[in-house]
Short mmCIF file of C-alpha atoms in Angstrom, two decimals:
data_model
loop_
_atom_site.label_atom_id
_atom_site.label_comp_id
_atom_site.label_asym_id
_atom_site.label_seq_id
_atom_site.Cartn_x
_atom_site.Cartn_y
_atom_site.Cartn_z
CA UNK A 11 15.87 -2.28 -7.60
CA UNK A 12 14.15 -5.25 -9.07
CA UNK A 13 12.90 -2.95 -11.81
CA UNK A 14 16.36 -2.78 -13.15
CA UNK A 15 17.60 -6.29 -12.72
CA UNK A 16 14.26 -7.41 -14.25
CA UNK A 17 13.02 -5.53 -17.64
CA UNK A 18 15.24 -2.44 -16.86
CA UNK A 19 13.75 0.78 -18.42
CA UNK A 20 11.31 -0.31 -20.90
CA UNK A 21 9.91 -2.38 -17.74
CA UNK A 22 9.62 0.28 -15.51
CA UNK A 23 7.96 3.46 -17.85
CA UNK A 24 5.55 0.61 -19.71
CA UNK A 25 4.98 -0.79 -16.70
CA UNK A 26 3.72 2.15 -14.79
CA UNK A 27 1.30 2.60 -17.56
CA UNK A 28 -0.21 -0.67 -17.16
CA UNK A 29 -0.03 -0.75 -13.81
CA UNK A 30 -1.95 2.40 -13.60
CA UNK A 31 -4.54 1.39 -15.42
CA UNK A 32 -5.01 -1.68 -13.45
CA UNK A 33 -4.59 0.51 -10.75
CA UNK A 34 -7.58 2.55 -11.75
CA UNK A 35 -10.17 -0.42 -12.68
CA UNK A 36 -9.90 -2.12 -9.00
CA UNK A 37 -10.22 1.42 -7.68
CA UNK A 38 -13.42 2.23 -9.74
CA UNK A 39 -14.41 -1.00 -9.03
CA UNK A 40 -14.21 -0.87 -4.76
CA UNK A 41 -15.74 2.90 -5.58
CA UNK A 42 -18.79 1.22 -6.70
CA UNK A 43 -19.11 -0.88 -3.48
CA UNK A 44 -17.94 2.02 -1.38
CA UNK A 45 -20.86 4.26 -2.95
CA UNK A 46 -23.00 0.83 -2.02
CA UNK A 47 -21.98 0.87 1.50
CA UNK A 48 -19.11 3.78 2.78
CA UNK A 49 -18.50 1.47 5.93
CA UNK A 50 -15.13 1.08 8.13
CA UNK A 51 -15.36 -2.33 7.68
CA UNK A 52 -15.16 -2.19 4.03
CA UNK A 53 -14.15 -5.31 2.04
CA UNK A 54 -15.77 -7.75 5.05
CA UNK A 55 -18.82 -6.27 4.56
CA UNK A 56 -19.22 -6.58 1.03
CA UNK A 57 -18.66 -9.95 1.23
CA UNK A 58 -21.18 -10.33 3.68
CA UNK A 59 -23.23 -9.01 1.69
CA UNK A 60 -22.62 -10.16 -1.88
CA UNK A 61 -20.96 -13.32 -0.60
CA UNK A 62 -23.42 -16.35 -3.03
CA UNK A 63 -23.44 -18.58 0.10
CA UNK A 64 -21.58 -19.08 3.39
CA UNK A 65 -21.02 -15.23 4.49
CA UNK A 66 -20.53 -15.68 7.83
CA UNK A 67 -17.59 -18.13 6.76
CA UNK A 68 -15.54 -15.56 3.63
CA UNK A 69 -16.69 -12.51 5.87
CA UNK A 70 -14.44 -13.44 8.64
CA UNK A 71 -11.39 -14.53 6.75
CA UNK A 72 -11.84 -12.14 4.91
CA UNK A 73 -11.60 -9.26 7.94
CA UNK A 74 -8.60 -11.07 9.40
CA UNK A 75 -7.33 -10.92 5.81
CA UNK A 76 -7.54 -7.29 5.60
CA UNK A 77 -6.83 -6.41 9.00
CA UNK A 78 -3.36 -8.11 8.54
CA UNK A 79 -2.77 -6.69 5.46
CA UNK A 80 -2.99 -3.39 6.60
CA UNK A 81 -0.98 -4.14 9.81
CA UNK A 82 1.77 -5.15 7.69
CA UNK A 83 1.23 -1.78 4.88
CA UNK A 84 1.72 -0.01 8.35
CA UNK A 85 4.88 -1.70 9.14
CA UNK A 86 6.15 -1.13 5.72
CA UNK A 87 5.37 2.85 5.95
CA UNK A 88 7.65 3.55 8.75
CA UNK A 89 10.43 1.01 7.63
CA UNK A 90 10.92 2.40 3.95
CA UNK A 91 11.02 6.12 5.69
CA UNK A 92 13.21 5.08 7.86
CA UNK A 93 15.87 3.07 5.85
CA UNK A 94 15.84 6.47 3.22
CA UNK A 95 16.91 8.12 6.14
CA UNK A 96 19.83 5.86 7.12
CA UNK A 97 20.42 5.73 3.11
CA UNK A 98 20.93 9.58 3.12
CA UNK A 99 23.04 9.34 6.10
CA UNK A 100 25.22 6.68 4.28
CA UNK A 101 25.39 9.21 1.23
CA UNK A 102 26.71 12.17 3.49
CA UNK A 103 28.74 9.78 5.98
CA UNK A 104 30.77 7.79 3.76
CA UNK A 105 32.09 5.76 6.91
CA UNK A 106 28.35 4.95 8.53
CA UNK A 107 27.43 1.00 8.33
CA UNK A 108 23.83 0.50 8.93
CA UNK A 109 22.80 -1.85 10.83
CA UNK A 110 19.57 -3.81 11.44
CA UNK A 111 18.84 -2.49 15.40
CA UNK A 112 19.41 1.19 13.93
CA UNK A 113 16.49 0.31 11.23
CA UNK A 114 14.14 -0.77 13.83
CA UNK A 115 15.31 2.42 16.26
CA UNK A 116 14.53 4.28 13.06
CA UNK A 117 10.68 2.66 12.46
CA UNK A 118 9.89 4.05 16.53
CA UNK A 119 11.41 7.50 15.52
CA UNK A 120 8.90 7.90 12.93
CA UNK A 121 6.07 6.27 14.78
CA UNK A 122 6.32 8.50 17.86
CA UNK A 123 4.76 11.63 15.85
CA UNK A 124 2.02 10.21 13.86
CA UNK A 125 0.77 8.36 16.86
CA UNK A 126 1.00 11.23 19.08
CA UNK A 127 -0.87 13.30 16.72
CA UNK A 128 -3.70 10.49 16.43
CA UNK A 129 -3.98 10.63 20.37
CA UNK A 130 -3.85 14.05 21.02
CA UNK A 131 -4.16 16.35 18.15
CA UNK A 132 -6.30 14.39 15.37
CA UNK A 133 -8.04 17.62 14.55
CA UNK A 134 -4.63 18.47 12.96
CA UNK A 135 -4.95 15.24 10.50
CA UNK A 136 -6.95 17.39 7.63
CA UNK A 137 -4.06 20.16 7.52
CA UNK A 138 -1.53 17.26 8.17
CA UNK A 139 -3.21 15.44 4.83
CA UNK A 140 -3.25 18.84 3.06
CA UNK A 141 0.23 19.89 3.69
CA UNK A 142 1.24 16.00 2.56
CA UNK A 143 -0.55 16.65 -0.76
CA UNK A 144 0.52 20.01 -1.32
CA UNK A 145 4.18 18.68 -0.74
CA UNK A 146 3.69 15.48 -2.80
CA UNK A 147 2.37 17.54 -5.87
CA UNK A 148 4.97 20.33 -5.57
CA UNK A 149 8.03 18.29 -5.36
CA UNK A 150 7.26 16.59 -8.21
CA UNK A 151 7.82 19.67 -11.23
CA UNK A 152 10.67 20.43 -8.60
CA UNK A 153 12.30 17.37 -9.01
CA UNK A 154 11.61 16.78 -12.59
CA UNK A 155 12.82 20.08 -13.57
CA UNK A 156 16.32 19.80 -11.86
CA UNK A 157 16.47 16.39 -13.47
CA UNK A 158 16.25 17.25 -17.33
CA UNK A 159 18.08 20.91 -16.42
CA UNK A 160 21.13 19.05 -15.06
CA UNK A 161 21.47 15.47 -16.54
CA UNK A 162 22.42 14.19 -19.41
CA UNK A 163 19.87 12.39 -21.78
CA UNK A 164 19.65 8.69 -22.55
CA UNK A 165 18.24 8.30 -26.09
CA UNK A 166 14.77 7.43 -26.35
CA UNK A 167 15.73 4.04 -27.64
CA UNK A 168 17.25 3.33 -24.33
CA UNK A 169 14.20 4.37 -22.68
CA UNK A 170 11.61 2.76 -24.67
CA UNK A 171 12.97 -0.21 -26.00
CA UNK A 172 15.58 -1.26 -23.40
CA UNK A 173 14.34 -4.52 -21.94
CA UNK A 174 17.28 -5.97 -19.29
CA UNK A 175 16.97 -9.88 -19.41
CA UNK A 176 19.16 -11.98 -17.54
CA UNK A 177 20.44 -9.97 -14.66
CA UNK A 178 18.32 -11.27 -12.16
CA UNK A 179 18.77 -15.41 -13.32
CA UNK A 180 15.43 -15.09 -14.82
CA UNK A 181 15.42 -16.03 -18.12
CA UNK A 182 11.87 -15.96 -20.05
CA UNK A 183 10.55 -12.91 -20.75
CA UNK A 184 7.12 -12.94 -19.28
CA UNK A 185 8.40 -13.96 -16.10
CA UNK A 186 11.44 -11.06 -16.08
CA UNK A 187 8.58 -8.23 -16.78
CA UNK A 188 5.90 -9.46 -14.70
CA UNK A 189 8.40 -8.88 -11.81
CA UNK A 190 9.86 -6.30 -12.63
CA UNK A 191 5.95 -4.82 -12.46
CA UNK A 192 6.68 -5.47 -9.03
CA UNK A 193 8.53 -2.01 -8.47
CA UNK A 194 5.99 -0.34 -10.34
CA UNK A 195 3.30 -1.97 -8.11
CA UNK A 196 5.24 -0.53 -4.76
CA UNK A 197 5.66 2.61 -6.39
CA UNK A 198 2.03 3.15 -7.50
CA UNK A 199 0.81 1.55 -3.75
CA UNK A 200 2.94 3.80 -1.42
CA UNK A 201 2.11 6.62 -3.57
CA UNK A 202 -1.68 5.50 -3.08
CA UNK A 203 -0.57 5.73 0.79
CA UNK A 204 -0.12 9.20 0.56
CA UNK A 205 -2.59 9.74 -1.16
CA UNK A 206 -5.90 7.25 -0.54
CA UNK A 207 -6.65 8.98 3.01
CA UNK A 208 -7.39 12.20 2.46
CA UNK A 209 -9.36 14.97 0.84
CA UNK A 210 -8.77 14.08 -2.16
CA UNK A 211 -6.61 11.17 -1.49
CA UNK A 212 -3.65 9.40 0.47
CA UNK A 213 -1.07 6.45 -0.85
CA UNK A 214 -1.68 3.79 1.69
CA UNK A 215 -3.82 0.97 -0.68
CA UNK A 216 -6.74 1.91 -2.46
CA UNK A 217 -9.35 1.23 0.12
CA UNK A 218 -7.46 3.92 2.91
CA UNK A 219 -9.85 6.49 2.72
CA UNK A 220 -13.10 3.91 2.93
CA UNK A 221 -12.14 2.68 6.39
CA UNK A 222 -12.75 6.67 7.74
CA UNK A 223 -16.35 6.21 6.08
CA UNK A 224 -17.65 6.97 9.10
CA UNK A 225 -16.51 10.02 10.29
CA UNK A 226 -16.95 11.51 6.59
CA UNK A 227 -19.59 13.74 5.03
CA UNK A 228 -21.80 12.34 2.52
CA UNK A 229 -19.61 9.53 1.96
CA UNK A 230 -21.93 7.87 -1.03
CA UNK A 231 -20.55 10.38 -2.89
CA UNK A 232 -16.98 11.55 -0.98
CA UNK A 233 -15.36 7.97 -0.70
CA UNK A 234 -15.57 6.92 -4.39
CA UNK A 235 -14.50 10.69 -5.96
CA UNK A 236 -11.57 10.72 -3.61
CA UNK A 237 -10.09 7.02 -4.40
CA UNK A 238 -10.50 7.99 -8.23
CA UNK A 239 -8.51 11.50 -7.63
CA UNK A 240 -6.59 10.18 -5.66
CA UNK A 241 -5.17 7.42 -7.94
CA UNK A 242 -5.28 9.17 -11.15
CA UNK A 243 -3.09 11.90 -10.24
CA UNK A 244 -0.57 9.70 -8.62
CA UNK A 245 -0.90 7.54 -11.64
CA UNK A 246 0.12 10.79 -13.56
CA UNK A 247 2.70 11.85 -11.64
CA UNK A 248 4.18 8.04 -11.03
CA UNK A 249 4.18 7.70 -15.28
CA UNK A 250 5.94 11.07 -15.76
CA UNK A 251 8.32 10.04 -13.29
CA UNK A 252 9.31 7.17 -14.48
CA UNK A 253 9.68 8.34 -17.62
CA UNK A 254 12.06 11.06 -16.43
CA UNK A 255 14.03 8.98 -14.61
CA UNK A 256 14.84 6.58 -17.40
CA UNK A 257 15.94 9.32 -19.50
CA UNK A 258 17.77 11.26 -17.03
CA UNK A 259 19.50 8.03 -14.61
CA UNK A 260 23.02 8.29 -16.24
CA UNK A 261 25.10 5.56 -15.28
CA UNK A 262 22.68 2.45 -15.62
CA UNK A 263 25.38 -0.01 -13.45
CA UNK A 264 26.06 2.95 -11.24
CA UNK A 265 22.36 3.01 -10.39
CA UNK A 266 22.36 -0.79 -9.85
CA UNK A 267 25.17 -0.98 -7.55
CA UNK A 268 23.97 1.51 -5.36
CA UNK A 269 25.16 0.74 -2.23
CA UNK A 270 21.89 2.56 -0.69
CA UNK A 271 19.82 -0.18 -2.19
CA UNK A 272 17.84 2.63 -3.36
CA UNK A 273 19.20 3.48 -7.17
CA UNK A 274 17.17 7.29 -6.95
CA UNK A 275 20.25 8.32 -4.40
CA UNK A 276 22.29 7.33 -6.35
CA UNK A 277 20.67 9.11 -9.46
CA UNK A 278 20.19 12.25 -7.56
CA UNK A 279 24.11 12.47 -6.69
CA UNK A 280 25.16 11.99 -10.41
CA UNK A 281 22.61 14.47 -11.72
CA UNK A 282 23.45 17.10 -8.99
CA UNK A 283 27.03 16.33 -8.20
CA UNK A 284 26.06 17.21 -4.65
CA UNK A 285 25.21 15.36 -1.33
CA UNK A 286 23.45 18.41 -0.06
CA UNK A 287 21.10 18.43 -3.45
CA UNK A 288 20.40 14.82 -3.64
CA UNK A 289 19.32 14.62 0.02
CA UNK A 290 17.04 17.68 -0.09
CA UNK A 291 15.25 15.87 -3.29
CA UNK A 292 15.13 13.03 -1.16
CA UNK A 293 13.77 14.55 1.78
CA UNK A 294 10.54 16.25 -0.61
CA UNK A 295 9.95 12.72 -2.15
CA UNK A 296 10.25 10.83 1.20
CA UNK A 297 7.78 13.58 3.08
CA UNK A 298 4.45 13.10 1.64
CA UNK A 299 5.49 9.13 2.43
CA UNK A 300 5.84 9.68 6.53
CA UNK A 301 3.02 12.01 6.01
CA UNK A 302 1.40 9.29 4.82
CA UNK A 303 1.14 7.44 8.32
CA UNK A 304 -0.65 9.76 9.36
CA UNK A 305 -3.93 8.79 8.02
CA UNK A 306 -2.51 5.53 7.68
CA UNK A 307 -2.67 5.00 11.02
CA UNK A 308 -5.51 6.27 11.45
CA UNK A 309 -7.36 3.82 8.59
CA UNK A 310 -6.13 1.08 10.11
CA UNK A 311 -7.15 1.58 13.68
CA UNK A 312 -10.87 1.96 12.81
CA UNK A 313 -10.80 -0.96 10.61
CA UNK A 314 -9.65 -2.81 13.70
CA UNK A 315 -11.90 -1.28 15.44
CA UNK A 316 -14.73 -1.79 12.92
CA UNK A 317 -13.49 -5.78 13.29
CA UNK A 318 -13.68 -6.15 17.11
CA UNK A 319 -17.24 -3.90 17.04
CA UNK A 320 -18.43 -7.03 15.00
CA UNK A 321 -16.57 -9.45 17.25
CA UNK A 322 -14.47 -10.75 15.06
CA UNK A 323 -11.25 -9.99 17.42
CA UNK A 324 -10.40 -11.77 20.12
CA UNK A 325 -11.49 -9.87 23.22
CA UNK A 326 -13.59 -7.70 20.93
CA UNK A 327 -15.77 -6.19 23.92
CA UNK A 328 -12.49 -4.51 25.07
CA UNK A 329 -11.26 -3.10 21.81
CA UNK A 330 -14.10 -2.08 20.25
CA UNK A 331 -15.50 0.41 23.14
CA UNK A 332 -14.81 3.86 22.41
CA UNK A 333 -12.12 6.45 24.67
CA UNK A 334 -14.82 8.89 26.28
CA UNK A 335 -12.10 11.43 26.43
CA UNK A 336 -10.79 11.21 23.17
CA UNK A 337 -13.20 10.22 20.90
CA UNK A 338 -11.03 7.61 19.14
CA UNK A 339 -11.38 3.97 19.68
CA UNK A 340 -7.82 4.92 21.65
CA UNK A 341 -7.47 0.89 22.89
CA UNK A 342 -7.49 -0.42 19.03
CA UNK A 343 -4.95 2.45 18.64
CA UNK A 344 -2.54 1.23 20.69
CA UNK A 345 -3.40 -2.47 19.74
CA UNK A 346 -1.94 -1.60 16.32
CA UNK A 347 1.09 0.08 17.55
CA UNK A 348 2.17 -2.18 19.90
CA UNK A 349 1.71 -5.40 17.13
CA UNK A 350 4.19 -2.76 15.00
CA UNK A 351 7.04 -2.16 17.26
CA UNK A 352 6.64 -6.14 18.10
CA UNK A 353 6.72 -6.33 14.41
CA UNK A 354 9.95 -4.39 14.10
CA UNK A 355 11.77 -6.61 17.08
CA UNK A 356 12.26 -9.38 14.68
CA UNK A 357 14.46 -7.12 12.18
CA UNK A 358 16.97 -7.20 15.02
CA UNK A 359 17.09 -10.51 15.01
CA UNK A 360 16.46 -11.58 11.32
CA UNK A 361 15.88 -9.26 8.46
CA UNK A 362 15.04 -12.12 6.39
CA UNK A 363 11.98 -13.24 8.90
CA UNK A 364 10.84 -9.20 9.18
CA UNK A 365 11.08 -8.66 5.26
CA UNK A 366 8.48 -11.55 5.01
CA UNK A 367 6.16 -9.59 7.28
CA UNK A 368 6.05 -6.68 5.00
CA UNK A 369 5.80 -8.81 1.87
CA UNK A 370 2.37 -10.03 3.30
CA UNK A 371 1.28 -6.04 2.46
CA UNK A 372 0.65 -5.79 -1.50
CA UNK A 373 -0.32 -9.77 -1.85
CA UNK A 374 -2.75 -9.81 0.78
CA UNK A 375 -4.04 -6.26 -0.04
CA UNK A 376 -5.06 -7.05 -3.41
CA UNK A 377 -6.61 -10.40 -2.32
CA UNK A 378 -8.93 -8.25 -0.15
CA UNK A 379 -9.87 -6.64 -2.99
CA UNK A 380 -10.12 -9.16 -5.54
CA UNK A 381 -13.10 -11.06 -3.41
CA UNK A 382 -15.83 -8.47 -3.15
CA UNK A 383 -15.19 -7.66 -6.39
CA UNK A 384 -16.24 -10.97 -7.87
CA UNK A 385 -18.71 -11.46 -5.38
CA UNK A 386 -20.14 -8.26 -7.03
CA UNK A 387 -19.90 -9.97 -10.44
CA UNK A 388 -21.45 -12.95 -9.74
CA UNK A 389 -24.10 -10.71 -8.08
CA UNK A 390 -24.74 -9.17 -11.37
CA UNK A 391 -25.40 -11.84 -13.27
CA UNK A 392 -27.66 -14.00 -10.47
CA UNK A 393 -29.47 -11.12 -9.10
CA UNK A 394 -29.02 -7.26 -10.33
CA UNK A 395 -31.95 -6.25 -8.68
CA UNK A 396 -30.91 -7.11 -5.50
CA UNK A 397 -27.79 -4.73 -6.15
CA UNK A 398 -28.63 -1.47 -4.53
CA UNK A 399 -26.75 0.86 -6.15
CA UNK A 400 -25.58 4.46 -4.73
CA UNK A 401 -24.99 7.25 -6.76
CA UNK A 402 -21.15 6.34 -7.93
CA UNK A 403 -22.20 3.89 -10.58
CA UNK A 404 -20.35 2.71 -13.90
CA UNK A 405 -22.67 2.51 -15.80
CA UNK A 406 -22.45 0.06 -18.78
CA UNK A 407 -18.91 -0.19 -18.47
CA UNK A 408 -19.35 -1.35 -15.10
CA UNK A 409 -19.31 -5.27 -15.77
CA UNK A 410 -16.15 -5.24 -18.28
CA UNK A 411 -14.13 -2.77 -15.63
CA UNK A 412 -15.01 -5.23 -13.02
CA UNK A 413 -13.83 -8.31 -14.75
CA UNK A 414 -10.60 -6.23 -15.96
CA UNK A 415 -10.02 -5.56 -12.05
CA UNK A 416 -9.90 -9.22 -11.61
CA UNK A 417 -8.26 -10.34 -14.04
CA UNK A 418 -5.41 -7.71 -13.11
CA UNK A 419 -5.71 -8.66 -9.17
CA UNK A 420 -5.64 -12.32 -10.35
CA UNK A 421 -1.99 -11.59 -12.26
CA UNK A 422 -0.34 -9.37 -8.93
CA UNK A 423 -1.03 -12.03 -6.99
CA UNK A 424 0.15 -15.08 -9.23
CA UNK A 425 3.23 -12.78 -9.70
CA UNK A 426 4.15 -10.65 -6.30
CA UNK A 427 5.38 -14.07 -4.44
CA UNK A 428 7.93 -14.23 -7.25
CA UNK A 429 11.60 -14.06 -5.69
CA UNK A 430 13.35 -10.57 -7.46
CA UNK A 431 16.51 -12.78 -7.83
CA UNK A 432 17.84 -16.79 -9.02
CA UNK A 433 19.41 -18.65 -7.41
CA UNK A 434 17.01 -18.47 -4.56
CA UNK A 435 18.50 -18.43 -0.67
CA UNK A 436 16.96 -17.42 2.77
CA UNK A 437 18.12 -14.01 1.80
CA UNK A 438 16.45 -13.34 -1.65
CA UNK A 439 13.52 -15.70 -0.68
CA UNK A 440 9.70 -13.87 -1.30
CA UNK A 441 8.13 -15.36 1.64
CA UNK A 442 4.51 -13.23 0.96
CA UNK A 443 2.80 -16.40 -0.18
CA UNK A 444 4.00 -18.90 2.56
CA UNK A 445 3.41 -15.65 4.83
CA UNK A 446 -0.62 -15.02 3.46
CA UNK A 447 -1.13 -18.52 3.08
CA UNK A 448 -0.47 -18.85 6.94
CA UNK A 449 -2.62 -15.92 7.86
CA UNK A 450 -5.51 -17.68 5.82
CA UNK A 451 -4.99 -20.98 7.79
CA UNK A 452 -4.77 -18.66 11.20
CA UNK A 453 -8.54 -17.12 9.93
CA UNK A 454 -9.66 -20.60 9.27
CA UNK A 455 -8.71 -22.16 12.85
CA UNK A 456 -9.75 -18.93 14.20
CA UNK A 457 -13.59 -19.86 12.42
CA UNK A 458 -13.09 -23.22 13.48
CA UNK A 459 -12.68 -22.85 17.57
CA UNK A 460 -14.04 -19.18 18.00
CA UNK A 461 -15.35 -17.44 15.00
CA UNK A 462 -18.02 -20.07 14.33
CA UNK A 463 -19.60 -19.35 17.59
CA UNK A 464 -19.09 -15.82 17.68
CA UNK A 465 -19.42 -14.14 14.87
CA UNK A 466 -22.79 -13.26 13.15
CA UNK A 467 -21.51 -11.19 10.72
CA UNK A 468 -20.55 -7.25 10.01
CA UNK A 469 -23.87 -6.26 12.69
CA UNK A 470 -22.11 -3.01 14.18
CA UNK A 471 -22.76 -1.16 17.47
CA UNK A 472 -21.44 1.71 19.68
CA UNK A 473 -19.62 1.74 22.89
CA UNK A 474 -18.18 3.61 25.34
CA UNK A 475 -15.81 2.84 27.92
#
């Protein structure tokens, strides 16, 4: 929706492109790292490693960082699943008002299956992952093909060269696009959910698939390939959607006012004419996103666990000891879940407060990746021989891709606290910087009474219970 209030068209299709290749330059640049050290604990122990001084310090905010960034990317999975759900019941049930206690009902319905899988069944995730990518990359001609079959064509003027200014309250320019990117940045970050975690790649941030290092073969070599496939072909597949949709969207204010808040319902009805055809399309793209928890959950609980094996959680020598029985570190499981359905308790009570949860995912997401990164920079230039490089290397091109990544990181985060809309109120507010900025200042008191005494750094050991 903000895509269309801010830029419109020629925002969304040339922002997809640039996003995408932003995209790809942080993801080549955390596949150098990961080919460095294919670790669960990922961006922490980079900067451990690369960190010019106080590691101990940036290493543990920076774990808490990414631990609650994911938390949050976990949150958002099972929230945007569930709300296209009560959106496709509002599009067959004309008389259904949703309401914020069926959203949260909705987040536990599509929790229950992915964590039951995870506890009992985890040798079903590789199928599970394979099925989701099968589906995701299927759809897609599916979809496109019924859309330039059935709808009618905006020109390509429209499409290229249609910048919206104004809509949102935001007047200049650079400020109207660099928002709108924001859409394009959620598309091209849930699609990386799906596709970051597994063979070749799920769409849950970039860095999914490195945090199930550990349990993967040859990982030097598996990590780095599979964040690159991953990306690019979602990158494809996000540009020649977005360029399809633009053409084919008929009504422009019809697809603004949906009442779904999601203007593809809307699009699918006009184009098809037919409730039963637009929900169907929605059901193939909104799949490969629940399929997407999946692994999702999965990532997450061993970078938790990967955090309390180096004691950086609170009552680490509980979570970080390993289920005998399952073979999954089954206590940081449920750790995760439980802070999730908390999580979804405050939508009840304040959509507003619960929204700034989930806007901590993209901001903080990119900040974990934006510090290793120039960590590794300023490694190159004081000391390249102390980089040991594995065999996913850039080569020559590796210093200018690097600074490109964070130069690009630098911008999402200067823009993604941004609110969508002016004049701002509680209800349009973009709390992710006020919300990151306070998980920061937890990490620092956490250093300053605990973390200071107790952590040594990303050591590692095994446990268990």
């Amino acid at each position: 929706m903000a895509g269309l209030y801010n830029g419109g068209p020629a925002a969304i299709v040339y922002g997809m492109i640039v996003a995408s290749i932003g995209a790809m330059a942080v993801t080549a640049s955390l596949g150098e790292l990961a080919s460095i050290l294919p670790i669960a604990g990922a961006q922490y122990h980079w900067t451990y490693d690369l960190a010019p001084f106080a590691p101990r310090f940036f290493s543990f905010v920076q774990g808490w960082i990414t631990v609650f960034a994911w938390i949050s990317t976990i949150a958002v999975i099972p929230f945007l699943v569930g709300t296209q759900v009560q959106g496709v019941v509002m599009l067959n049930k004309e008389h259904y008002m949703p309401t914020q206690w069926h959203g949260t009902l909705m987040m536990w319905a599509v929790m229950i299956i992915p964590l039951t899988v995870n506890i009992f069944t985890r040798t079903l995730l590789p199928a599970i992952e394979i099925l989701g990518g099968v589906l995701h990359i299927l759809a897609w001609p599916g979809i496109i093909i019924t859309l330039v079959i059935l709808a009618p064509r905006h020109s390509s003027e429209f499409v290229w060269g249609t910048f919206v200014s104004g809509l949102s309250g935001w007047q200049d320019p650079g400020v109207v696009w660099s928002i709108g990117m924001l859409t394009v940045i959620s598309t091209l970050n849930g699609m990386c959910i799906i596709q970051a975690n597994g063979p070749p790649a799920d769409l849950s941030g970039y860095d999914g698939v490195i945090h199930m290092a550990e349990e993967v073969k040859n990982p030097r070599r598996v990590i780095p390939r599979a964040m690159l496939c991953g990306v690019f072909i979602n990158a494809l597949l996000a540009i020649g959607f977005a360029i399809t949709i633009t053409y084919t969207m008929g009504s422009f204010e019809e697809a603004l006012n949906s009442p779904t808040d999601y203007p593809v319902i809307g699009i699918y009805r006009q184009v098809t004419q037919s409730n039963n055809a637009a929900t169907a399309m929605l059901c193939f793209v909104g799949l490969p996103g629940f399929v997407a928890l999946f692994n999702g959950l999965a990532s997450i609980t061993r970078l938790t666990w990967s955090f309390a094996r180096d004691n950086g959680l609170p009552f680490s020598d509980f979570f970080f000891k390993i289920s005998p029985h399952y073979r999954i570190p089954l206590r940081c499981l449920w750790l995760v879940s439980t802070v999730v359905v908390l999580l979804s308790l405050i939508n009840i009570g304040s959509s507003a407060a619960f929204n700034a949860i989930l806007s901590l995912s993209a901001i903080a997401l990119y900040f974990s990746y934006l510090i290793p990164i120039v960590f590794l920079v300023i490694k190159r230039f004081r000391a390249p021989h102390e980089i040991h490089w594995g065999p996913f290397r850039l080569g020559k091109w590796g210093l200018p891709v690097n600074l490109f990544a964070i130069l690009w990181a630098v911008y999402i985060i200067i823009f993604l606290p941004f609110p969508s809309t002016l004049p701002v109120t509680k209800e349009n507010m973009n709390y992710a910087a006020p919300v990151f900025l306070g998980v920061v200042l937890f990490a620092v008191v956490d250093w300053c009474f605990r973390g200071r005494f107790k952590w040594d750094g990303p050591v590692g050991k095994l446990a268990v219970e």
